[in-house]
Short mmCIF file of C-alpha atoms in Angstrom, two decimals:
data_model
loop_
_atom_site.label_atom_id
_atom_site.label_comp_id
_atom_site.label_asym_id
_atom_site.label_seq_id
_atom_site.Cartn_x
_atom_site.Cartn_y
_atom_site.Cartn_z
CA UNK A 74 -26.90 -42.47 -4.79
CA UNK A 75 -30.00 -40.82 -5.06
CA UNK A 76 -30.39 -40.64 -1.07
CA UNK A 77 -26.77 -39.25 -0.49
CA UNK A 78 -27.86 -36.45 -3.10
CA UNK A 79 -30.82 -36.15 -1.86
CA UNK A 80 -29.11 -35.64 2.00
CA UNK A 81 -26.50 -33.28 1.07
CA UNK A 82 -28.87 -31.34 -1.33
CA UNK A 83 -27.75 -27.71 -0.79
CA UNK A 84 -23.85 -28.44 -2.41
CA UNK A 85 -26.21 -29.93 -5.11
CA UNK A 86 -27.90 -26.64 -5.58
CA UNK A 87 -24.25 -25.24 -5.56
CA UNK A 88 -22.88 -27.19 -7.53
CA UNK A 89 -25.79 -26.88 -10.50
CA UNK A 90 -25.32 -22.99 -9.72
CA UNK A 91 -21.65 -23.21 -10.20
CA UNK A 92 -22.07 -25.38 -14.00
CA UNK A 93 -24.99 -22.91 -14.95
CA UNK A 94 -22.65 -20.13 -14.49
CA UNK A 95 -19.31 -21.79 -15.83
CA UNK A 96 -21.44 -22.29 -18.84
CA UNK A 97 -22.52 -18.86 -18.68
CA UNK A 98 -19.30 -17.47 -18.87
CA UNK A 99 -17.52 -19.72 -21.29
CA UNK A 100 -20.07 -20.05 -24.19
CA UNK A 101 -21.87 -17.05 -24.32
CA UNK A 102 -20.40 -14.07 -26.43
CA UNK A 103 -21.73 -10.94 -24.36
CA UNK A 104 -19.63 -9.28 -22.33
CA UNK A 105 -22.65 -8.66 -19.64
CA UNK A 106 -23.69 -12.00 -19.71
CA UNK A 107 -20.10 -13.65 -18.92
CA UNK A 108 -20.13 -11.05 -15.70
CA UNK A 109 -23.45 -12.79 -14.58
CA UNK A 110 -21.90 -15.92 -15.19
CA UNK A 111 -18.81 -15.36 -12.78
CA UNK A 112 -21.09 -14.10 -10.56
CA UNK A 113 -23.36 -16.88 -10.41
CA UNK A 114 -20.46 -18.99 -9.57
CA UNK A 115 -19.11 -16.99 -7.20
CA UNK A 116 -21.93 -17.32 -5.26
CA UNK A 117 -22.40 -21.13 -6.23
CA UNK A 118 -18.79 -21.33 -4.10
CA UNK A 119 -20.66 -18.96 -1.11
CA UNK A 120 -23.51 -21.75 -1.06
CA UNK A 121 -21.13 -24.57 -1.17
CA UNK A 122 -18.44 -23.11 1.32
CA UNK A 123 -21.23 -22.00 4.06
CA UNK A 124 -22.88 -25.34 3.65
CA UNK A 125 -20.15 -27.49 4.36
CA UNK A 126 -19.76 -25.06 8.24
CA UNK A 127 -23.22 -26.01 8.58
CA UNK A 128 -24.57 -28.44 11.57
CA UNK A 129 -27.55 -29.50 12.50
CA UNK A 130 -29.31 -28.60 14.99
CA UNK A 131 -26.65 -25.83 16.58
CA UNK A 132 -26.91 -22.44 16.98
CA UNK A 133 -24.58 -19.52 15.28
CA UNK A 134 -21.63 -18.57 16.70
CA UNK A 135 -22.95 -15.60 18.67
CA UNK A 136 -21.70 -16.69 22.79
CA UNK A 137 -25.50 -16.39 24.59
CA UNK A 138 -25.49 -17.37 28.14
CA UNK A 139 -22.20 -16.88 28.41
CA UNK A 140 -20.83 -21.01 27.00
CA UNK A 141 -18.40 -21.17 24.36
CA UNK A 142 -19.53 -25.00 24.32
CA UNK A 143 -18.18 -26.05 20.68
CA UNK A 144 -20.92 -28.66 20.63
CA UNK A 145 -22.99 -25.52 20.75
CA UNK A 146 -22.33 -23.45 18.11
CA UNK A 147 -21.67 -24.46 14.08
CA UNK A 148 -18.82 -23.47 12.60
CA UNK A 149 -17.65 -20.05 12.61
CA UNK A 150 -14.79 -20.23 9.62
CA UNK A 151 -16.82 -20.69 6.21
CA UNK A 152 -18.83 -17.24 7.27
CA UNK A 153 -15.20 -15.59 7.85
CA UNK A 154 -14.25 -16.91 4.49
CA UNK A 155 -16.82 -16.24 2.42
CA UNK A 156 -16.98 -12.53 4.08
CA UNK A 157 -13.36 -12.28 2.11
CA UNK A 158 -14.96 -13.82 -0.95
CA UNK A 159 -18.03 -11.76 -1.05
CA UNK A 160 -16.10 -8.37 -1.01
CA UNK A 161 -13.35 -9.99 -3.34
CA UNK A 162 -16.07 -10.88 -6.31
CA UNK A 163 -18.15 -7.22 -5.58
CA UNK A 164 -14.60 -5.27 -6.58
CA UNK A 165 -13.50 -7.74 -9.25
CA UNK A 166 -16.97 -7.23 -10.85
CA UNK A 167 -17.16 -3.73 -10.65
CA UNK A 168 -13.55 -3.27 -12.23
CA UNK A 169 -15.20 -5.95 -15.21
CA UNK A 170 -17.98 -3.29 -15.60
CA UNK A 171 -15.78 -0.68 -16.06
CA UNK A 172 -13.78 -2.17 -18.46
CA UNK A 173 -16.74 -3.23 -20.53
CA UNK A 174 -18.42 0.00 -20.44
CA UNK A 175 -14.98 1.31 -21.91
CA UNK A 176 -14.92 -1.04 -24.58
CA UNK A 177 -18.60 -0.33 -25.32
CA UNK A 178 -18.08 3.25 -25.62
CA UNK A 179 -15.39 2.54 -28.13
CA UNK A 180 -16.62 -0.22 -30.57
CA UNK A 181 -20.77 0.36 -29.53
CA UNK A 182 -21.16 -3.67 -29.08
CA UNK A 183 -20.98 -6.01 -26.34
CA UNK A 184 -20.29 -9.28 -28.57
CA UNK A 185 -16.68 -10.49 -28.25
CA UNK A 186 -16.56 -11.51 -31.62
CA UNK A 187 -17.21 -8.03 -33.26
CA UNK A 188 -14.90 -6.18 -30.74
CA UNK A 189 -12.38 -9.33 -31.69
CA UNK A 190 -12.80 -8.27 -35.42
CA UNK A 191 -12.82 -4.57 -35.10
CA UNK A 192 -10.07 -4.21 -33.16
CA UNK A 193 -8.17 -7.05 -35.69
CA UNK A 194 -9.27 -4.28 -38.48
CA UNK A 195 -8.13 -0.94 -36.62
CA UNK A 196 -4.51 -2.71 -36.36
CA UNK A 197 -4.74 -3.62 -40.32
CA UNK A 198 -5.33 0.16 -41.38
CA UNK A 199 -2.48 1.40 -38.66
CA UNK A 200 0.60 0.70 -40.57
CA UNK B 285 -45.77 -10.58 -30.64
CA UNK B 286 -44.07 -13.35 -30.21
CA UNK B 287 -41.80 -12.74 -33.52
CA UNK B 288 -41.20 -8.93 -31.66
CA UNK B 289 -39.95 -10.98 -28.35
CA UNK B 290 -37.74 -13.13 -30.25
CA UNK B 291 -36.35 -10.70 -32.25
CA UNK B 292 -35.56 -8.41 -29.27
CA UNK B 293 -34.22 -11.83 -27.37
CA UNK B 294 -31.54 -12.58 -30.57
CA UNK B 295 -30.68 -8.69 -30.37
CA UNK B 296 -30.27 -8.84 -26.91
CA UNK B 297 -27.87 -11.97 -27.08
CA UNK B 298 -26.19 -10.16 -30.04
CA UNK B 299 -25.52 -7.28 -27.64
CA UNK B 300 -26.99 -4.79 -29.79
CA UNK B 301 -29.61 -3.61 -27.43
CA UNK B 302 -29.76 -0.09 -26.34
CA UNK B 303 -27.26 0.76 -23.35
CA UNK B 304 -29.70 2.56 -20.94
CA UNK B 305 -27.30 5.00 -20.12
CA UNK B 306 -27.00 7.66 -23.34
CA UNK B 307 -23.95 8.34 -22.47
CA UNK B 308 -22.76 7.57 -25.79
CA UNK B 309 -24.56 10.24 -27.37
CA UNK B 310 -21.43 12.08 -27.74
CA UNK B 311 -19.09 9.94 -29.09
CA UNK B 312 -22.09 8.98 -31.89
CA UNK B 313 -21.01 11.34 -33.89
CA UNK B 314 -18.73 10.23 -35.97
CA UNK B 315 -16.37 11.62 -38.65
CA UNK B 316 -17.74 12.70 -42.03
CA UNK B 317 -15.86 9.87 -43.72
CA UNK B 318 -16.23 7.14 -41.06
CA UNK B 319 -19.97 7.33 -42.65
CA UNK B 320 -19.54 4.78 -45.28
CA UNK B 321 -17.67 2.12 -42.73
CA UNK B 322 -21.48 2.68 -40.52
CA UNK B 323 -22.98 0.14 -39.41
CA UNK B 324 -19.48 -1.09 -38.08
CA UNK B 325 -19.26 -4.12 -39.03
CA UNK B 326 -20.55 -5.10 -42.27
CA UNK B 327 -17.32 -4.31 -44.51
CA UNK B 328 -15.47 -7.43 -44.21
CA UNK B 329 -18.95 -9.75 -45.59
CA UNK B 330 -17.00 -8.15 -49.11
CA UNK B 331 -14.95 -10.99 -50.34
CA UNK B 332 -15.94 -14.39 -51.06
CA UNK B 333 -13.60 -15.76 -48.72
CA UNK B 334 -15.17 -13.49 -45.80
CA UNK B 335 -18.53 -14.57 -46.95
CA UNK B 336 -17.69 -17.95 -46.58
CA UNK B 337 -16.13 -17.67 -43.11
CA UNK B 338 -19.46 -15.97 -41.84
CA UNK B 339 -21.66 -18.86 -43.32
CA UNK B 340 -19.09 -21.26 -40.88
CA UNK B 341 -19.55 -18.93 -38.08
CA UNK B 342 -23.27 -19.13 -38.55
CA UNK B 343 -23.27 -23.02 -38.50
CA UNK B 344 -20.84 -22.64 -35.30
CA UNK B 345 -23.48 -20.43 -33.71
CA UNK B 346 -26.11 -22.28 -34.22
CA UNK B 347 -24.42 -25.21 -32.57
CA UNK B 348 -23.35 -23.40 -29.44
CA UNK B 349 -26.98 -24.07 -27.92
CA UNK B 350 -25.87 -27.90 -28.07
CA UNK B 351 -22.18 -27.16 -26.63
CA UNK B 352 -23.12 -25.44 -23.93
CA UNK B 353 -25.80 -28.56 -22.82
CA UNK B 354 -23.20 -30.96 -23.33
CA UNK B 355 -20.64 -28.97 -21.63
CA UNK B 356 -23.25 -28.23 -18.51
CA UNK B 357 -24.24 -31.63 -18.05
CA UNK B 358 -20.45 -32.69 -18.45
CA UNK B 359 -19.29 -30.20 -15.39
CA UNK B 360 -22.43 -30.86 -13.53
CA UNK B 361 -22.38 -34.55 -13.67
CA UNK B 362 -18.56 -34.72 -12.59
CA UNK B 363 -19.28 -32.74 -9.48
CA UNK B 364 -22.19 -34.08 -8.75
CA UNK B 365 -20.30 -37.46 -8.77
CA UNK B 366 -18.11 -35.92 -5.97
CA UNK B 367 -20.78 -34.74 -3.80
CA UNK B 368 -22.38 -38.12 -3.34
CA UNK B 369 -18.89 -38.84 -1.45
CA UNK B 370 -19.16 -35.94 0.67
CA UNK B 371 -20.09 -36.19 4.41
CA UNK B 372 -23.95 -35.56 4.51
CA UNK B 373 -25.56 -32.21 4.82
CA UNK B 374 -25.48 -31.05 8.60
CA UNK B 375 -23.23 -33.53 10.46
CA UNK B 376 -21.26 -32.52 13.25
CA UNK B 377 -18.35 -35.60 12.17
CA UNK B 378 -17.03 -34.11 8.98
CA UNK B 379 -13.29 -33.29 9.62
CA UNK B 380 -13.79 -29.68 8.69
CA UNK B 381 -16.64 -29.33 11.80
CA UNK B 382 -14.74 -31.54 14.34
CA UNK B 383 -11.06 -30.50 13.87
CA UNK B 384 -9.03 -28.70 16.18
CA UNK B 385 -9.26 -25.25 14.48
CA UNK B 386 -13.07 -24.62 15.11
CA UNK B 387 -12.68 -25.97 18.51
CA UNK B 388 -10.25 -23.63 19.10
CA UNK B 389 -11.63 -20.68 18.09
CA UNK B 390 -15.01 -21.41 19.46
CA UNK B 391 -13.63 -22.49 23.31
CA UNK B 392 -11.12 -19.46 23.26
CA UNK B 393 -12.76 -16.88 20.85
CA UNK B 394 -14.66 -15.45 23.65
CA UNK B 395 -11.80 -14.79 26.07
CA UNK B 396 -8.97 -13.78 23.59
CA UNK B 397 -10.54 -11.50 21.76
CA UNK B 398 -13.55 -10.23 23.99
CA UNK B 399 -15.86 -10.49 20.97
CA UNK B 400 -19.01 -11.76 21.80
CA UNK B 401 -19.34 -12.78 17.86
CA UNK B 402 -17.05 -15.54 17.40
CA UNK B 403 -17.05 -14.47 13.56
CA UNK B 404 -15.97 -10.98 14.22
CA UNK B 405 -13.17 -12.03 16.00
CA UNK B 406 -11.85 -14.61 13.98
CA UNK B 407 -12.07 -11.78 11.62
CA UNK B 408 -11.10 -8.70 12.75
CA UNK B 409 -8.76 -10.40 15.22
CA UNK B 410 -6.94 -13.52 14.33
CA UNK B 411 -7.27 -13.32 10.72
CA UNK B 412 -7.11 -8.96 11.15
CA UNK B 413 -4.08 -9.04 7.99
CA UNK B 414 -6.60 -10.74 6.01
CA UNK B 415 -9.01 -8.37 6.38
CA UNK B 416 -6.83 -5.68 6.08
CA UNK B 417 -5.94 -6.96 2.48
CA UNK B 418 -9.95 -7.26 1.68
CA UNK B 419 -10.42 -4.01 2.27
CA UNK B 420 -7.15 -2.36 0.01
CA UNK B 421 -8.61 -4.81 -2.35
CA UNK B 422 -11.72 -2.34 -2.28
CA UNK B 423 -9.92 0.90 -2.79
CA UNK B 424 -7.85 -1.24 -5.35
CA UNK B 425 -10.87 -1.55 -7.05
CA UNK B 426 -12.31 2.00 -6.79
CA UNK B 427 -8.89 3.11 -8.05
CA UNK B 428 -9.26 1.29 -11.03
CA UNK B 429 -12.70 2.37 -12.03
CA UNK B 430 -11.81 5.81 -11.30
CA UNK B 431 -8.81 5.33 -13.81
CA UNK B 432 -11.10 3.99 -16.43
CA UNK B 433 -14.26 6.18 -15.68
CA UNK B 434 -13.02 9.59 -14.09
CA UNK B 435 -13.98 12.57 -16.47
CA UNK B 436 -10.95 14.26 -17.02
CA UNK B 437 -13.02 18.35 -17.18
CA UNK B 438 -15.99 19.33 -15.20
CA UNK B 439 -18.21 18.32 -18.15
CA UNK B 440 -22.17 18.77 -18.48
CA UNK B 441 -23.79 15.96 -16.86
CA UNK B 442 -24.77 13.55 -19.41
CA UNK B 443 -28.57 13.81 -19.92
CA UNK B 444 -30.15 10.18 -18.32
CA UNK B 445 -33.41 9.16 -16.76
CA UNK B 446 -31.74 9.60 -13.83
CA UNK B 447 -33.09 13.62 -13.97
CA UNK B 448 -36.42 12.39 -14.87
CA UNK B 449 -36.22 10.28 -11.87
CA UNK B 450 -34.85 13.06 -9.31
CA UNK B 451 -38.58 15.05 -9.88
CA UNK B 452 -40.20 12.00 -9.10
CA UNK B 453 -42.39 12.95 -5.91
CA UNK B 454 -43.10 9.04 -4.84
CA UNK B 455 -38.74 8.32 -4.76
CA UNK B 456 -38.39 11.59 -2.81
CA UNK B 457 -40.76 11.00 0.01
CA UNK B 458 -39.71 7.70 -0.02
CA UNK B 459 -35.96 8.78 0.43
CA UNK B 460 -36.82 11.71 2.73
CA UNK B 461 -38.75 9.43 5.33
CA UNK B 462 -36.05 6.19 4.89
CA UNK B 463 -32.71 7.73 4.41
CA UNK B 464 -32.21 8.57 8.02
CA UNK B 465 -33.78 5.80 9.27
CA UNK B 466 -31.18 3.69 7.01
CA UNK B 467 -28.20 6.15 8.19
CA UNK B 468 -28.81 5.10 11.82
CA UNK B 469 -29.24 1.52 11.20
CA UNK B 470 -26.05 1.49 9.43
CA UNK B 471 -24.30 2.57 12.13
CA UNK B 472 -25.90 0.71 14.38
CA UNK B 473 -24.71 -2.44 12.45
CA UNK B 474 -21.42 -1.48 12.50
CA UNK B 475 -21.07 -0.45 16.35
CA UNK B 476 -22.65 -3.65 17.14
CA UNK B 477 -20.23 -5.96 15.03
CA UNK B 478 -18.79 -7.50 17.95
CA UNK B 479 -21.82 -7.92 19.83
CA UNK B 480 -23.93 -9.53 17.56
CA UNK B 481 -24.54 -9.70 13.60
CA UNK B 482 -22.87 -7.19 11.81
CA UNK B 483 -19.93 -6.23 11.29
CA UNK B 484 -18.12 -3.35 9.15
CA UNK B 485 -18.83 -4.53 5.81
CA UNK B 486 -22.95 -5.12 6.25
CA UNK B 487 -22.94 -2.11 7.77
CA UNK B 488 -21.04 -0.47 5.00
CA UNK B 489 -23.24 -1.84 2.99
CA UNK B 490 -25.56 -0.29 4.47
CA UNK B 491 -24.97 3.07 4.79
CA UNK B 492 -23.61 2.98 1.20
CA UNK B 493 -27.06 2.21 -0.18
CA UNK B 494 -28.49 4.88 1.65
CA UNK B 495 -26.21 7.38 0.36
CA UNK B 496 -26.87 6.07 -3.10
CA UNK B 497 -30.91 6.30 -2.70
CA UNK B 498 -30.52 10.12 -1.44
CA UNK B 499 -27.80 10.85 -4.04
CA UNK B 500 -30.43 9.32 -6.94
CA UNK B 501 -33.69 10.74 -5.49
CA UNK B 502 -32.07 14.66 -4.63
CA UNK B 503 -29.46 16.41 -6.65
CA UNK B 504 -25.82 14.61 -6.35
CA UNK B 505 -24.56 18.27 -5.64
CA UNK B 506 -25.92 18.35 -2.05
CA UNK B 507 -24.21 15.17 -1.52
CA UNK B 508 -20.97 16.48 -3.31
CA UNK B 509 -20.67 19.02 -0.57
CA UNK B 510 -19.90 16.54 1.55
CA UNK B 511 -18.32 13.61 -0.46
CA UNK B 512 -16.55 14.70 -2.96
CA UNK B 513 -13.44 12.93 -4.69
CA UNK B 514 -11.49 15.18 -1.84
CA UNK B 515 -12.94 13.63 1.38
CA UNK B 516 -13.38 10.58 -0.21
CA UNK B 517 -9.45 10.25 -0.29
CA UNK B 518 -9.30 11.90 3.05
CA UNK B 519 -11.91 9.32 4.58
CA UNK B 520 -10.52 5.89 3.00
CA UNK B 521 -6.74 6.58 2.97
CA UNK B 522 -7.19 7.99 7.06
CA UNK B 523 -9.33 4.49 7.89
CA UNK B 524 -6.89 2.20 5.60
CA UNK B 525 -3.48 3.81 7.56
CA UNK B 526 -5.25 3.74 11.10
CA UNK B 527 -5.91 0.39 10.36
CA UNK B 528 -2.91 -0.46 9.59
CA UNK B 529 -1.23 1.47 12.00
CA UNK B 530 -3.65 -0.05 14.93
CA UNK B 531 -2.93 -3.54 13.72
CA UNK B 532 0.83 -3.12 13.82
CA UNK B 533 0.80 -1.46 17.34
CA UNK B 534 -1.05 -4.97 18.34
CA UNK B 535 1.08 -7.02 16.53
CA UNK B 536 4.17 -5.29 17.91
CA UNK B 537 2.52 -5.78 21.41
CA UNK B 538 1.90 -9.11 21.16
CA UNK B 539 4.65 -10.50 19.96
CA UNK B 540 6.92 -9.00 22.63
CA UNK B 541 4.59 -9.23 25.39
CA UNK B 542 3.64 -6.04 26.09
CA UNK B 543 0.43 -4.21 27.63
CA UNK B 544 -1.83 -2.71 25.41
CA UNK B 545 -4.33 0.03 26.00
CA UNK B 546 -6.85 -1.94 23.94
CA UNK B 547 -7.86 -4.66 26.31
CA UNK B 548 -10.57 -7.48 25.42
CA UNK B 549 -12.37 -5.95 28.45
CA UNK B 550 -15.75 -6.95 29.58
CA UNK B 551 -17.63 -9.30 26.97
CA UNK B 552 -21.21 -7.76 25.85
CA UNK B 553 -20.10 -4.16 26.62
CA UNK B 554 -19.89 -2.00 23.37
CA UNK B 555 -16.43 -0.69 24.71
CA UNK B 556 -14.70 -4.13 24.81
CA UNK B 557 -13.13 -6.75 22.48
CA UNK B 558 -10.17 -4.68 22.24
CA UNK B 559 -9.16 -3.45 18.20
CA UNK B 560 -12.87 -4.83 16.90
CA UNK B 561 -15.05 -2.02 16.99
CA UNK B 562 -12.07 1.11 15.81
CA UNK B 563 -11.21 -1.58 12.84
CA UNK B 564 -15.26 -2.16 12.03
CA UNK B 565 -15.05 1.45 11.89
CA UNK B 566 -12.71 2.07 9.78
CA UNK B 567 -13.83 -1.15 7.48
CA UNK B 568 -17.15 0.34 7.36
CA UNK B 569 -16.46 3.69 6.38
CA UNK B 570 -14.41 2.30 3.39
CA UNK B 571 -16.62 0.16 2.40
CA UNK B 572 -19.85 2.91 2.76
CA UNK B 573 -17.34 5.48 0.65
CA UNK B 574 -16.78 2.76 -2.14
CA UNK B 575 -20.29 1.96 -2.56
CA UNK B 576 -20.86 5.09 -2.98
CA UNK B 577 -17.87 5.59 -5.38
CA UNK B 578 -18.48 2.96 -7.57
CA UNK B 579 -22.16 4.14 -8.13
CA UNK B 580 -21.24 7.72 -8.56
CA UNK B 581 -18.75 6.97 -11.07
CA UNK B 582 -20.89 4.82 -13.27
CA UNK B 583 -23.56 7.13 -13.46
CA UNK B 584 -21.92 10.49 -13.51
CA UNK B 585 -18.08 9.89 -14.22
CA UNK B 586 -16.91 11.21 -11.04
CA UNK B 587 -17.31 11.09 -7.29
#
């Protein structure tokens, strides 16, 4: 068990990355620090997605001298997809900080739980 | 010292820590007879019953430390589990790296497309829809910051250490000897997406930072000359429709067998591959103009 972690040890850097940031964005109450949590496992998916195109020994899938071998080259279909994820997470985080500098502005804390209660207070003085 | 670092750590977790950006100097200033309701939120500790539900939240907080190791080592454990069944690191046998689709692409990529990176043309050419949608994701995006971050008047510039920083002699230099050099390399990234690394989005990228490190070391009005909220419209929606207007002409072409004018041509010129280096184009300028966008409207409120 030990060896097979030990051999496919960059998914087990992802997939640490990926439970650090889950936690990250689950348990912790501010705002900021549930954005660094997504991202961290956005990236943790990056890792793990790239890794699994990766062989050993082969080059990247840029034709030189002219052989489009595919026992030459690794695989050229994680880097596509992770080009889509990479410019998916930067716009979904920058909406996220926009919407959290808004909500700053209004209630002048990050925490969840005081927004949570000071919103829950604006809509008992409404009526 | 180390009671000042802890305090400032249980602030900072609290979120109470001050927002760099004194942008909220305005909105301060609250109403005469919000005064007695300052600091926000210390009016409902009032009733017993309140009391007592903040003495339970306490308890919970002080517990979340333990949750969130039980709940790491929970979600890292399973998957860990799963990755000792996984091929190993590296071998050519998994089904993903022997299939038919990566032979495919990597036996045909070459002659199909004319791209001499196999990447870029599974990109910008097979998969071209897809990366059509990534980039109206981006202007998605910049949409909706603008909606939540646009000043609606020409207001004063909210006072920030960004002035402080634009007399700063060291960032200056360093932006009047690097920006240019950055420009060109930009472009060169993106004219050399099918021909190498690269690609429309690095390059983007790229370019964006630049314009970010001249727009934060110089006065953003020099910049605004050029890219303002105007010609940003102008330059995104003109590379989105070409795009999209390129792509269908292709599409159309293909699918009833006609000649087009863009040809794969000869690999390893930078006039070949067909579509790949108008679309990296267009890709990159949207992608350089977000950047941009996205910076400019968190710092100053508008483009």
């Amino acid at each position: 068990m030990i060896e097979m972690l030990w051999n496919n040890r960059i998914q087990v850097a992802a997939v640490i990355l990926f439970a650090v940031g889950l936690t990250t964005l689950l348990l912790h109450r501010n705002l900021l620090k549930k954005i660094i949590g997504l991202n961290i496992m956005d990236t943790a998916g990056y890792l793990f997605l790239t890794s699994l195109g990766y062989i050993e020994g082969r080059l990247a899938p840029i034709v030189t001298e002219g052989s489009t071998d595919p026992a030459r080259y690794v695989n050229p279909l994680p880097a596509g997809l992770v080009l889509t994820g990479i410019v998916v997470s930067v716009s979904v985080t920058a909406v996220m900080l926009a919407l959290t500098l808004r909500l700053y502005r209004r209630y002048h804390t990050l925490n969840l739980d005081e927004i949570y209660k000071a919103v829950h207070r604006e809509q008992e003085e409404e009526p | 010292m180390k009671k000042k670092l802890l305090d400032f750590l249980r602030e900072w977790d609290e979120g109470n820590f001050e927002f760099s950006m004194k942008m909220t100097e305005n909105q301060l200033k609250t109403r005469p007879e919000d005064q007695d309701r300052l600091p926000p939120d210390r009016s409902w500790t009032r009733t017993e019953v309140a009391r007592a539900a903040q003495s339970e939240e306490r308890a919970f907080r002080r517990l979340v430390p333990v949750f969130m190791g039980v709940f790491l080592f929970a979600v890292a454990g399973f998957l860990l589990y799963v990755v000792t069944e996984m091929p190993a690191f590296g071998s050519s046998g998994t089904p993903a790296n022997s299939g038919e689709v990566m032979r495919r692409y990597v036996e045909s990529g070459l002659s199909e497309t004319g791209a001499v990176n196999i990447v870029a043309g599974i990109i910008l050419d097979y998969r071209a829809f897809d990366t059509l949608g990534e980039s109206h994701v981006l202007f998605a995006a910049t949409i909706a910051v603008m909606i939540l971050m646009l000043l609606e008047r020409e207001e004063e510039e909210p006072i920030s250490e960004l002035r402080i920083l634009r007399n700063d002699l060291v960032l200056r230099n360093t932006a009047k000897i690097s920006v240019p050099f950055l420009l060109v390399f930009g472009i060169y990234i993106i004219l050399n997406g099918h021909l190498g690394p690269g690609g429309g989005f690095s390059g983007g990228a790229v370019i964006g930072g630049a314009l970010i490190l001249y727009s934060t070391a110089y006065a953003p009005e020099s910049l605004r000359k050029v890219l303002n909220l105007r010609s940003y419209r102008l330059i995104v929606i003109a590379a989105l429709g070409f795009y999209s207007f390129a792509k269908c002409y292709s599409f159309f072409c293909g699918a009833n067998g006609l000649e087009t004018v863009f040809t794969a041509g000869t690999p390893g010129r930078i006039f070949s591959a067909g579509l790949i280096l108008p679309l990296n184009t267009a890709v990159g300028l949207v992608v350089s103009c977000t950047m941009y966008g996205f910076y400019s409207l968190f710092t100053r409120g508008r483009i």
